[in-house]
mmCIF file with all atom_site columns, C-alpha atoms in Angstrom:
data_model
loop_
_atom_site.group_PDB
_atom_site.id
_atom_site.type_symbol
_atom_site.label_atom_id
_atom_site.label_alt_id
_atom_site.label_comp_id
_atom_site.label_asym_id
_atom_site.label_entity_id
_atom_site.label_seq_id
_atom_site.pdbx_PDB_ins_code
_atom_site.Cartn_x
_atom_site.Cartn_y
_atom_site.Cartn_z
_atom_site.occupancy
_atom_site.B_iso_or_equiv
_atom_site.pdbx_formal_charge
_atom_site.auth_seq_id
_atom_site.auth_comp_id
_atom_site.auth_asym_id
_atom_site.auth_atom_id
_atom_site.pdbx_PDB_model_num
ATOM 1   C CA . ASP A 1 1   ? 66.440 121.956 15.670  1.00 53.00 ? 8   ASP A CA 1
ATOM 2   C CA . ALA A 1 2   ? 67.219 125.628 15.908  1.00 56.00 ? 9   ALA A CA 1
ATOM 3   C CA . LYS A 1 3   ? 70.758 126.435 15.458  1.00 81.00 ? 10  LYS A CA 1
ATOM 4   C CA . THR A 1 4   ? 71.438 129.408 17.537  1.00 90.00 ? 11  THR A CA 1
ATOM 5   C CA . THR A 1 5   ? 71.121 129.822 21.364  1.00 91.00 ? 12  THR A CA 1
ATOM 6   C CA . GLN A 1 6   ? 69.585 132.849 23.191  1.00 94.00 ? 13  GLN A CA 1
ATOM 7   C CA . PRO A 1 7   ? 69.037 133.613 26.850  1.00 96.00 ? 14  PRO A CA 1
ATOM 8   C CA . PRO A 1 8   ? 65.482 133.044 27.246  1.00 94.00 ? 15  PRO A CA 1
ATOM 9   C CA . SER A 1 9   ? 65.208 136.273 29.299  1.00 96.00 ? 16  SER A CA 1
ATOM 10  C CA . MET A 1 10  ? 66.538 139.829 29.826  1.00 97.00 ? 17  MET A CA 1
ATOM 11  C CA . ASP A 1 11  ? 65.880 142.926 31.257  1.00 96.00 ? 18  ASP A CA 1
ATOM 12  C CA . CYS A 1 12  ? 66.914 146.631 30.309  1.00 96.00 ? 19  CYS A CA 1
ATOM 13  C CA . ALA A 1 13  ? 66.512 150.233 31.814  1.00 96.00 ? 20  ALA A CA 1
ATOM 14  C CA . GLU A 1 14  ? 64.691 152.591 29.411  1.00 96.00 ? 21  GLU A CA 1
ATOM 15  C CA . GLY A 1 15  ? 67.316 154.902 27.647  1.00 96.00 ? 22  GLY A CA 1
ATOM 16  C CA . ARG A 1 16  ? 70.340 152.504 28.172  1.00 96.00 ? 23  ARG A CA 1
ATOM 17  C CA . ALA A 1 17  ? 71.765 150.033 25.786  1.00 97.00 ? 24  ALA A CA 1
ATOM 18  C CA . ALA A 1 18  ? 70.398 146.551 25.176  1.00 97.00 ? 25  ALA A CA 1
ATOM 19  C CA . ASN A 1 19  ? 72.873 143.748 24.111  1.00 97.00 ? 26  ASN A CA 1
ATOM 20  C CA . LEU A 1 20  ? 71.030 140.682 23.371  1.00 97.00 ? 27  LEU A CA 1
ATOM 21  C CA . PRO A 1 21  ? 73.629 137.584 22.622  1.00 96.00 ? 28  PRO A CA 1
ATOM 22  C CA . CYS A 1 22  ? 73.545 134.990 20.208  1.00 95.00 ? 29  CYS A CA 1
ATOM 23  C CA . ASN A 1 23  ? 75.373 131.637 20.031  1.00 94.00 ? 30  ASN A CA 1
ATOM 24  C CA . HIS A 1 24  ? 75.778 130.165 16.474  1.00 90.00 ? 31  HIS A CA 1
ATOM 25  C CA . SER A 1 25  ? 78.503 128.148 16.736  1.00 89.00 ? 32  SER A CA 1
ATOM 26  C CA . THR A 1 26  ? 77.549 125.757 13.884  1.00 86.00 ? 33  THR A CA 1
ATOM 27  C CA . ILE A 1 27  ? 77.142 128.470 11.313  1.00 86.00 ? 34  ILE A CA 1
ATOM 28  C CA . SER A 1 28  ? 79.017 127.835 8.122   1.00 83.00 ? 35  SER A CA 1
ATOM 29  C CA . GLY A 1 29  ? 80.499 129.928 5.763   1.00 79.00 ? 36  GLY A CA 1
ATOM 30  C CA . ASN A 1 30  ? 77.372 131.261 3.344   1.00 81.00 ? 37  ASN A CA 1
ATOM 31  C CA . GLU A 1 31  ? 75.059 131.830 6.295   1.00 85.00 ? 38  GLU A CA 1
ATOM 32  C CA . TYR A 1 32  ? 73.744 134.783 6.899   1.00 89.00 ? 39  TYR A CA 1
ATOM 33  C CA . VAL A 1 33  ? 72.943 135.836 10.493  1.00 91.00 ? 40  VAL A CA 1
ATOM 34  C CA . TYR A 1 34  ? 69.031 137.633 10.908  1.00 92.00 ? 41  TYR A CA 1
ATOM 35  C CA . TRP A 1 35  ? 67.587 139.131 13.741  1.00 94.00 ? 42  TRP A CA 1
ATOM 36  C CA . TYR A 1 36  ? 63.632 139.326 14.299  1.00 95.00 ? 43  TYR A CA 1
ATOM 37  C CA . ARG A 1 37  ? 61.439 140.643 17.036  1.00 96.00 ? 44  ARG A CA 1
ATOM 38  C CA . GLN A 1 38  ? 57.808 139.416 17.636  1.00 94.00 ? 45  GLN A CA 1
ATOM 39  C CA . ILE A 1 39  ? 55.844 142.339 19.855  1.00 93.00 ? 46  ILE A CA 1
ATOM 40  C CA . HIS A 1 40  ? 53.033 140.910 21.956  1.00 87.00 ? 47  HIS A CA 1
ATOM 41  C CA . SER A 1 41  ? 51.527 138.575 19.520  1.00 83.00 ? 48  SER A CA 1
ATOM 42  C CA . GLN A 1 42  ? 52.203 140.475 16.491  1.00 91.00 ? 49  GLN A CA 1
ATOM 43  C CA . GLY A 1 43  ? 54.122 139.141 13.110  1.00 93.00 ? 50  GLY A CA 1
ATOM 44  C CA . PRO A 1 44  ? 57.755 138.972 13.583  1.00 93.00 ? 51  PRO A CA 1
ATOM 45  C CA . GLN A 1 45  ? 59.144 142.083 12.424  1.00 94.00 ? 52  GLN A CA 1
ATOM 46  C CA . TYR A 1 46  ? 62.672 142.326 10.623  1.00 93.00 ? 53  TYR A CA 1
ATOM 47  C CA . ILE A 1 47  ? 65.566 144.174 12.182  1.00 96.00 ? 54  ILE A CA 1
ATOM 48  C CA . ILE A 1 48  ? 68.821 143.322 11.149  1.00 95.00 ? 55  ILE A CA 1
ATOM 49  C CA . HIS A 1 49  ? 70.797 140.772 9.024   1.00 92.00 ? 56  HIS A CA 1
ATOM 50  C CA . GLY A 1 50  ? 74.628 140.304 8.296   1.00 92.00 ? 57  GLY A CA 1
ATOM 51  C CA . LEU A 1 51  ? 77.340 138.094 7.396   1.00 91.00 ? 58  LEU A CA 1
ATOM 52  C CA . LYS A 1 52  ? 80.578 138.741 8.652   1.00 90.00 ? 59  LYS A CA 1
ATOM 53  C CA . ASN A 1 53  ? 80.677 142.512 8.801   1.00 88.00 ? 60  ASN A CA 1
ATOM 54  C CA . ASN A 1 54  ? 79.237 144.703 11.370  1.00 93.00 ? 61  ASN A CA 1
ATOM 55  C CA . GLU A 1 55  ? 75.596 145.811 10.548  1.00 95.00 ? 62  GLU A CA 1
ATOM 56  C CA . THR A 1 56  ? 74.129 148.961 11.685  1.00 96.00 ? 63  THR A CA 1
ATOM 57  C CA . ASN A 1 57  ? 70.552 150.721 10.377  1.00 95.00 ? 64  ASN A CA 1
ATOM 58  C CA . GLU A 1 58  ? 67.977 152.967 11.929  1.00 94.00 ? 65  GLU A CA 1
ATOM 59  C CA . MET A 1 59  ? 66.909 150.197 14.328  1.00 94.00 ? 66  MET A CA 1
ATOM 60  C CA . ALA A 1 60  ? 70.001 148.399 15.416  1.00 97.00 ? 67  ALA A CA 1
ATOM 61  C CA . SER A 1 61  ? 73.384 147.248 15.246  1.00 97.00 ? 68  SER A CA 1
ATOM 62  C CA . LEU A 1 62  ? 74.911 143.836 15.006  1.00 97.00 ? 69  LEU A CA 1
ATOM 63  C CA . ILE A 1 63  ? 77.919 142.891 16.024  1.00 97.00 ? 70  ILE A CA 1
ATOM 64  C CA . ILE A 1 64  ? 79.386 139.596 14.701  1.00 95.00 ? 71  ILE A CA 1
ATOM 65  C CA . THR A 1 65  ? 82.810 138.108 16.222  1.00 95.00 ? 72  THR A CA 1
ATOM 66  C CA . GLU A 1 66  ? 85.462 137.433 14.015  1.00 93.00 ? 73  GLU A CA 1
ATOM 67  C CA . ASP A 1 67  ? 84.864 133.675 13.768  1.00 92.00 ? 74  ASP A CA 1
ATOM 68  C CA . ARG A 1 68  ? 81.317 134.283 13.244  1.00 92.00 ? 75  ARG A CA 1
ATOM 69  C CA . LYS A 1 69  ? 80.194 131.724 16.075  1.00 92.00 ? 76  LYS A CA 1
ATOM 70  C CA . SER A 1 70  ? 78.050 134.329 18.122  1.00 94.00 ? 77  SER A CA 1
ATOM 71  C CA . SER A 1 71  ? 76.588 138.226 17.357  1.00 95.00 ? 78  SER A CA 1
ATOM 72  C CA . THR A 1 72  ? 75.441 140.717 19.515  1.00 97.00 ? 79  THR A CA 1
ATOM 73  C CA . LEU A 1 73  ? 72.420 142.572 18.602  1.00 97.00 ? 80  LEU A CA 1
ATOM 74  C CA . ILE A 1 74  ? 72.439 146.324 19.947  1.00 98.00 ? 81  ILE A CA 1
ATOM 75  C CA . LEU A 1 75  ? 69.662 148.645 20.698  1.00 97.00 ? 82  LEU A CA 1
ATOM 76  C CA . PRO A 1 76  ? 71.154 151.625 21.348  1.00 96.00 ? 83  PRO A CA 1
ATOM 77  C CA . HIS A 1 77  ? 68.683 153.265 23.400  1.00 94.00 ? 84  HIS A CA 1
ATOM 78  C CA . ALA A 1 78  ? 66.143 151.105 24.374  1.00 96.00 ? 85  ALA A CA 1
ATOM 79  C CA . THR A 1 79  ? 62.178 152.572 24.713  1.00 96.00 ? 86  THR A CA 1
ATOM 80  C CA . LEU A 1 80  ? 59.218 150.839 26.652  1.00 96.00 ? 87  LEU A CA 1
ATOM 81  C CA . ARG A 1 81  ? 58.140 149.956 22.976  1.00 95.00 ? 88  ARG A CA 1
ATOM 82  C CA . ASP A 1 82  ? 61.293 147.675 22.381  1.00 96.00 ? 89  ASP A CA 1
ATOM 83  C CA . THR A 1 83  ? 59.883 145.254 24.588  1.00 97.00 ? 90  THR A CA 1
ATOM 84  C CA . ALA A 1 84  ? 59.265 141.583 22.793  1.00 96.00 ? 91  ALA A CA 1
ATOM 85  C CA . VAL A 1 85  ? 60.966 138.696 22.215  1.00 95.00 ? 92  VAL A CA 1
ATOM 86  C CA . TYR A 1 86  ? 63.690 138.897 20.080  1.00 96.00 ? 93  TYR A CA 1
ATOM 87  C CA . TYR A 1 87  ? 64.719 135.948 17.816  1.00 94.00 ? 94  TYR A CA 1
ATOM 88  C CA . CYS A 1 88  ? 68.351 134.928 16.132  1.00 93.00 ? 95  CYS A CA 1
ATOM 89  C CA . ILE A 1 89  ? 68.000 132.968 12.920  1.00 88.00 ? 96  ILE A CA 1
ATOM 90  C CA . VAL A 1 90  ? 70.884 131.354 10.888  1.00 84.00 ? 97  VAL A CA 1
ATOM 91  C CA . ILE A 1 91  ? 69.431 131.143 7.357   1.00 71.00 ? 98  ILE A CA 1
ATOM 92  C CA . ASP A 1 92  ? 69.532 128.490 5.428   1.00 62.00 ? 99  ASP A CA 1
ATOM 93  C CA . LYS A 1 93  ? 66.184 127.671 6.586   1.00 64.00 ? 100 LYS A CA 1
ATOM 94  C CA . TYR A 1 94  ? 64.321 129.800 8.723   1.00 72.00 ? 101 TYR A CA 1
ATOM 95  C CA . ILE A 1 95  ? 63.981 127.965 12.046  1.00 75.00 ? 102 ILE A CA 1
ATOM 96  C CA . PHE A 1 96  ? 62.827 130.095 14.914  1.00 79.00 ? 103 PHE A CA 1
ATOM 97  C CA . GLY A 1 97  ? 64.068 128.995 18.477  1.00 79.00 ? 104 GLY A CA 1
ATOM 98  C CA . THR A 1 98  ? 62.373 130.298 21.518  1.00 81.00 ? 105 THR A CA 1
ATOM 99  C CA . GLY A 1 99  ? 64.392 133.674 21.367  1.00 91.00 ? 106 GLY A CA 1
ATOM 100 C CA . THR A 1 100 ? 64.952 136.093 24.219  1.00 95.00 ? 107 THR A CA 1
ATOM 101 C CA . ARG A 1 101 ? 62.089 137.899 25.826  1.00 95.00 ? 108 ARG A CA 1
ATOM 102 C CA . LEU A 1 102 ? 63.321 141.248 26.227  1.00 97.00 ? 109 LEU A CA 1
ATOM 103 C CA . LYS A 1 103 ? 61.523 143.586 28.936  1.00 96.00 ? 110 LYS A CA 1
ATOM 104 C CA . VAL A 1 104 ? 62.467 147.183 28.940  1.00 96.00 ? 111 VAL A CA 1
ATOM 105 C CA . LEU A 1 105 ? 61.763 148.777 32.447  1.00 95.00 ? 112 LEU A CA 1
ATOM 106 C CA . ALA A 1 106 ? 60.558 152.555 33.039  1.00 93.00 ? 113 ALA A CA 1
ATOM 107 C CA . ASN B 2 1   ? 52.800 149.791 -0.242  1.00 55.00 ? 14  ASN B CA 1
ATOM 108 C CA . ALA B 2 2   ? 50.912 147.312 1.558   1.00 73.00 ? 15  ALA B CA 1
ATOM 109 C CA . GLY B 2 3   ? 52.594 144.750 3.411   1.00 92.00 ? 16  GLY B CA 1
ATOM 110 C CA . VAL B 2 4   ? 51.746 140.969 3.844   1.00 96.00 ? 17  VAL B CA 1
ATOM 111 C CA . MET B 2 5   ? 47.870 140.654 4.547   1.00 96.00 ? 18  MET B CA 1
ATOM 112 C CA . GLN B 2 6   ? 46.049 137.865 6.158   1.00 97.00 ? 19  GLN B CA 1
ATOM 113 C CA . ASN B 2 7   ? 42.597 136.687 6.542   1.00 96.00 ? 20  ASN B CA 1
ATOM 114 C CA . PRO B 2 8   ? 40.760 136.456 8.349   1.00 97.00 ? 21  PRO B CA 1
ATOM 115 C CA . ARG B 2 9   ? 42.731 137.640 11.476  1.00 96.00 ? 22  ARG B CA 1
ATOM 116 C CA . HIS B 2 10  ? 40.485 135.467 13.797  1.00 97.00 ? 23  HIS B CA 1
ATOM 117 C CA . LEU B 2 11  ? 38.936 131.984 12.461  1.00 98.00 ? 24  LEU B CA 1
ATOM 118 C CA . VAL B 2 12  ? 36.667 129.753 14.904  1.00 98.00 ? 25  VAL B CA 1
ATOM 119 C CA . ARG B 2 13  ? 35.826 126.100 13.726  1.00 98.00 ? 26  ARG B CA 1
ATOM 120 C CA . ARG B 2 14  ? 34.256 123.312 15.095  1.00 97.00 ? 27  ARG B CA 1
ATOM 121 C CA . ARG B 2 15  ? 36.013 119.889 15.631  1.00 97.00 ? 28  ARG B CA 1
ATOM 122 C CA . GLY B 2 16  ? 36.140 118.119 11.817  1.00 97.00 ? 29  GLY B CA 1
ATOM 123 C CA . GLN B 2 17  ? 35.577 121.469 9.898   1.00 98.00 ? 30  GLN B CA 1
ATOM 124 C CA . GLU B 2 18  ? 37.615 122.889 7.229   1.00 98.00 ? 31  GLU B CA 1
ATOM 125 C CA . ALA B 2 19  ? 39.783 125.790 7.737   1.00 98.00 ? 32  ALA B CA 1
ATOM 126 C CA . ARG B 2 20  ? 41.225 127.965 4.892   1.00 98.00 ? 33  ARG B CA 1
ATOM 127 C CA . LEU B 2 21  ? 43.797 130.747 5.685   1.00 98.00 ? 34  LEU B CA 1
ATOM 128 C CA . ARG B 2 22  ? 44.681 133.201 3.138   1.00 98.00 ? 35  ARG B CA 1
ATOM 129 C CA . CYS B 2 23  ? 48.115 135.016 2.505   1.00 97.00 ? 36  CYS B CA 1
ATOM 130 C CA . SER B 2 24  ? 48.450 138.049 -0.031  1.00 97.00 ? 37  SER B CA 1
ATOM 131 C CA . PRO B 2 25  ? 52.236 138.695 -0.155  1.00 96.00 ? 38  PRO B CA 1
ATOM 132 C CA . MET B 2 26  ? 53.574 142.132 -0.499  1.00 94.00 ? 39  MET B CA 1
ATOM 133 C CA . LYS B 2 27  ? 53.608 143.642 -4.064  1.00 91.00 ? 40  LYS B CA 1
ATOM 134 C CA . GLY B 2 28  ? 56.815 141.948 -6.186  1.00 88.00 ? 41  GLY B CA 1
ATOM 135 C CA . HIS B 2 29  ? 57.140 139.212 -4.017  1.00 91.00 ? 42  HIS B CA 1
ATOM 136 C CA . SER B 2 30  ? 56.918 135.448 -5.374  1.00 90.00 ? 43  SER B CA 1
ATOM 137 C CA . HIS B 2 31  ? 58.103 133.727 -2.044  1.00 92.00 ? 44  HIS B CA 1
ATOM 138 C CA . VAL B 2 32  ? 55.352 132.798 0.296   1.00 94.00 ? 45  VAL B CA 1
ATOM 139 C CA . TYR B 2 33  ? 56.560 130.970 3.865   1.00 94.00 ? 46  TYR B CA 1
ATOM 140 C CA . TRP B 2 34  ? 53.856 129.572 6.327   1.00 96.00 ? 47  TRP B CA 1
ATOM 141 C CA . TYR B 2 35  ? 54.633 129.319 10.084  1.00 95.00 ? 48  TYR B CA 1
ATOM 142 C CA . ARG B 2 36  ? 52.795 128.214 13.098  1.00 95.00 ? 49  ARG B CA 1
ATOM 143 C CA . GLN B 2 37  ? 52.910 129.295 16.964  1.00 94.00 ? 50  GLN B CA 1
ATOM 144 C CA . LEU B 2 38  ? 51.549 127.703 19.556  1.00 91.00 ? 51  LEU B CA 1
ATOM 145 C CA . PRO B 2 39  ? 50.878 129.721 22.817  1.00 84.00 ? 52  PRO B CA 1
ATOM 146 C CA . GLU B 2 40  ? 54.026 130.925 24.593  1.00 80.00 ? 53  GLU B CA 1
ATOM 147 C CA . GLU B 2 41  ? 56.069 128.878 21.645  1.00 84.00 ? 54  GLU B CA 1
ATOM 148 C CA . GLY B 2 42  ? 58.329 130.049 18.966  1.00 84.00 ? 55  GLY B CA 1
ATOM 149 C CA . LEU B 2 43  ? 57.272 130.024 15.099  1.00 87.00 ? 56  LEU B CA 1
ATOM 150 C CA . LYS B 2 44  ? 57.624 126.400 13.227  1.00 90.00 ? 57  LYS B CA 1
ATOM 151 C CA . PHE B 2 45  ? 58.262 126.689 9.520   1.00 90.00 ? 58  PHE B CA 1
ATOM 152 C CA . MET B 2 46  ? 55.914 124.605 7.994   1.00 94.00 ? 59  MET B CA 1
ATOM 153 C CA . VAL B 2 47  ? 55.775 125.333 4.091   1.00 94.00 ? 60  VAL B CA 1
ATOM 154 C CA . TYR B 2 48  ? 57.753 127.778 1.068   1.00 93.00 ? 61  TYR B CA 1
ATOM 155 C CA . LEU B 2 49  ? 56.168 127.872 -1.843  1.00 94.00 ? 62  LEU B CA 1
ATOM 156 C CA . GLN B 2 50  ? 56.854 130.006 -5.108  1.00 92.00 ? 63  GLN B CA 1
ATOM 157 C CA . LYS B 2 51  ? 54.192 130.776 -7.769  1.00 88.00 ? 64  LYS B CA 1
ATOM 158 C CA . GLU B 2 52  ? 51.961 127.132 -8.274  1.00 88.00 ? 65  GLU B CA 1
ATOM 159 C CA . ASN B 2 53  ? 55.084 125.082 -6.896  1.00 93.00 ? 66  ASN B CA 1
ATOM 160 C CA . ILE B 2 54  ? 55.626 124.029 -3.707  1.00 94.00 ? 67  ILE B CA 1
ATOM 161 C CA . ILE B 2 55  ? 59.565 124.079 -2.828  1.00 91.00 ? 68  ILE B CA 1
ATOM 162 C CA . ASP B 2 56  ? 59.945 122.852 0.932   1.00 90.00 ? 69  ASP B CA 1
ATOM 163 C CA . GLU B 2 57  ? 57.151 121.411 3.065   1.00 92.00 ? 70  GLU B CA 1
ATOM 164 C CA . SER B 2 58  ? 59.239 119.824 5.156   1.00 90.00 ? 71  SER B CA 1
ATOM 165 C CA . GLY B 2 59  ? 57.546 121.137 8.347   1.00 91.00 ? 72  GLY B CA 1
ATOM 166 C CA . MET B 2 60  ? 54.022 120.442 7.063   1.00 94.00 ? 73  MET B CA 1
ATOM 167 C CA . PRO B 2 61  ? 51.727 117.639 8.622   1.00 94.00 ? 74  PRO B CA 1
ATOM 168 C CA . LYS B 2 62  ? 51.711 114.806 6.725   1.00 91.00 ? 75  LYS B CA 1
ATOM 169 C CA . GLU B 2 63  ? 47.663 114.682 6.960   1.00 95.00 ? 76  GLU B CA 1
ATOM 170 C CA . ARG B 2 64  ? 45.016 117.185 6.578   1.00 97.00 ? 77  ARG B CA 1
ATOM 171 C CA . PHE B 2 65  ? 47.374 120.090 6.024   1.00 97.00 ? 78  PHE B CA 1
ATOM 172 C CA . SER B 2 66  ? 47.773 121.391 2.448   1.00 97.00 ? 79  SER B CA 1
ATOM 173 C CA . ALA B 2 67  ? 49.078 124.593 0.805   1.00 97.00 ? 80  ALA B CA 1
ATOM 174 C CA . GLU B 2 68  ? 48.920 126.243 -2.280  1.00 96.00 ? 81  GLU B CA 1
ATOM 175 C CA . PHE B 2 69  ? 49.904 129.456 -3.932  1.00 95.00 ? 82  PHE B CA 1
ATOM 176 C CA . PRO B 2 70  ? 48.230 129.975 -7.225  1.00 93.00 ? 83  PRO B CA 1
ATOM 177 C CA . LYS B 2 71  ? 49.199 131.832 -10.574 1.00 89.00 ? 84  LYS B CA 1
ATOM 178 C CA . GLU B 2 72  ? 46.624 134.292 -9.469  1.00 90.00 ? 85  GLU B CA 1
ATOM 179 C CA . GLY B 2 73  ? 45.261 135.221 -6.193  1.00 92.00 ? 86  GLY B CA 1
ATOM 180 C CA . PRO B 2 74  ? 46.721 134.580 -2.289  1.00 95.00 ? 87  PRO B CA 1
ATOM 181 C CA . SER B 2 75  ? 48.296 131.485 -1.078  1.00 97.00 ? 88  SER B CA 1
ATOM 182 C CA . ILE B 2 76  ? 46.081 129.359 0.812   1.00 98.00 ? 89  ILE B CA 1
ATOM 183 C CA . LEU B 2 77  ? 47.041 127.082 3.711   1.00 98.00 ? 90  LEU B CA 1
ATOM 184 C CA . ARG B 2 78  ? 44.082 124.585 4.234   1.00 98.00 ? 91  ARG B CA 1
ATOM 185 C CA . ILE B 2 79  ? 43.740 122.235 7.257   1.00 98.00 ? 92  ILE B CA 1
ATOM 186 C CA . GLN B 2 80  ? 40.834 119.708 6.651   1.00 98.00 ? 93  GLN B CA 1
ATOM 187 C CA . GLN B 2 81  ? 39.076 118.047 9.579   1.00 98.00 ? 94  GLN B CA 1
ATOM 188 C CA . VAL B 2 82  ? 40.677 120.372 11.942  1.00 98.00 ? 95  VAL B CA 1
ATOM 189 C CA . VAL B 2 83  ? 41.301 119.150 15.579  1.00 97.00 ? 96  VAL B CA 1
ATOM 190 C CA . ARG B 2 84  ? 41.826 121.025 18.932  1.00 95.00 ? 97  ARG B CA 1
ATOM 191 C CA . GLY B 2 85  ? 45.737 120.573 18.767  1.00 94.00 ? 98  GLY B CA 1
ATOM 192 C CA . ASP B 2 86  ? 45.248 122.966 15.643  1.00 96.00 ? 99  ASP B CA 1
ATOM 193 C CA . SER B 2 87  ? 44.846 126.069 17.839  1.00 96.00 ? 100 SER B CA 1
ATOM 194 C CA . ALA B 2 88  ? 47.309 128.242 16.959  1.00 96.00 ? 101 ALA B CA 1
ATOM 195 C CA . ALA B 2 89  ? 48.440 131.319 15.109  1.00 97.00 ? 102 ALA B CA 1
ATOM 196 C CA . TYR B 2 90  ? 49.429 130.850 11.349  1.00 98.00 ? 103 TYR B CA 1
ATOM 197 C CA . PHE B 2 91  ? 52.181 133.564 10.095  1.00 97.00 ? 104 PHE B CA 1
ATOM 198 C CA . CYS B 2 92  ? 52.770 134.099 6.610   1.00 96.00 ? 105 CYS B CA 1
ATOM 199 C CA . ALA B 2 93  ? 55.782 135.683 5.290   1.00 94.00 ? 106 ALA B CA 1
ATOM 200 C CA . SER B 2 94  ? 56.956 136.790 1.707   1.00 93.00 ? 107 SER B CA 1
ATOM 201 C CA . SER B 2 95  ? 60.363 137.296 0.252   1.00 90.00 ? 108 SER B CA 1
ATOM 202 C CA . ARG B 2 96  ? 61.385 139.045 -3.214  1.00 87.00 ? 109 ARG B CA 1
ATOM 203 C CA . GLY B 2 97  ? 64.374 136.144 -3.725  1.00 80.00 ? 110 GLY B CA 1
ATOM 204 C CA . THR B 2 98  ? 65.368 133.295 -2.379  1.00 72.00 ? 111 THR B CA 1
ATOM 205 C CA . GLY B 2 99  ? 68.488 132.557 -0.369  1.00 66.00 ? 112 GLY B CA 1
ATOM 206 C CA . ALA B 2 100 ? 70.191 133.934 2.225   1.00 65.00 ? 113 ALA B CA 1
ATOM 207 C CA . ASN B 2 101 ? 70.269 137.607 1.491   1.00 69.00 ? 114 ASN B CA 1
ATOM 208 C CA . HIS B 2 102 ? 66.552 137.946 1.415   1.00 80.00 ? 115 HIS B CA 1
ATOM 209 C CA . GLU B 2 103 ? 64.505 138.929 4.344   1.00 86.00 ? 116 GLU B CA 1
ATOM 210 C CA . GLN B 2 104 ? 61.380 137.436 4.893   1.00 89.00 ? 117 GLN B CA 1
ATOM 211 C CA . PHE B 2 105 ? 58.313 139.998 5.925   1.00 92.00 ? 118 PHE B CA 1
ATOM 212 C CA . PHE B 2 106 ? 55.382 138.437 7.722   1.00 94.00 ? 119 PHE B CA 1
ATOM 213 C CA . GLY B 2 107 ? 51.831 139.164 7.779   1.00 96.00 ? 120 GLY B CA 1
ATOM 214 C CA . PRO B 2 108 ? 49.705 139.970 11.436  1.00 96.00 ? 121 PRO B CA 1
ATOM 215 C CA . GLY B 2 109 ? 48.585 136.239 11.440  1.00 97.00 ? 122 GLY B CA 1
ATOM 216 C CA . THR B 2 110 ? 45.717 134.057 11.543  1.00 98.00 ? 123 THR B CA 1
ATOM 217 C CA . ARG B 2 111 ? 44.535 133.044 15.330  1.00 97.00 ? 124 ARG B CA 1
ATOM 218 C CA . LEU B 2 112 ? 42.695 129.653 14.652  1.00 97.00 ? 125 LEU B CA 1
ATOM 219 C CA . THR B 2 113 ? 40.798 128.600 17.704  1.00 97.00 ? 126 THR B CA 1
ATOM 220 C CA . VAL B 2 114 ? 39.030 124.885 17.165  1.00 97.00 ? 127 VAL B CA 1
ATOM 221 C CA . LEU B 2 115 ? 36.293 124.179 19.677  1.00 96.00 ? 128 LEU B CA 1
#
């Protein structure tokens, strides 16, 4: 079973920040949080990952709470091409849940 | 630097035939993973292999499915005597190392249709 809980769907206006939450209350100390997205039926695309510190790259930012029980993926300026299913995964094993279907609206 | 390659991209088989799906990992990656995705569902882990070794096959069905990653050549996912329920997208991923700090890179998938 997936170790994460995500809302099934979200809408975001184009140009605005998209904040995608993920709960992982059973995460253990050495488990990383990974985010991937799947656009239409393509292969999943790696976005970002982190352990306990907040992370930022050219695609997104990852905010992890101090107790590590939840995290938020932030797409700072969402575009129509960011419409996808976003998966939050806690590794030790890659178990994908059903993710959040993000729809960016023009 | 080519990404993960999978072929064929689309495969049609009749019930009872065999399906062979191929995956070439990214250059420098020696860890390969196979996933299955049914329509409108998330990805389900099937098997994790390193060169010539199966490390974790906990997600593989007990019958008809097998996987290999030989010393030379691509990784192969083999499905014998396919049934309609095997129709799905099969994704392969590769990573440079193992453990929690190595992201997986996914291929474009093979869409298997069983008639």
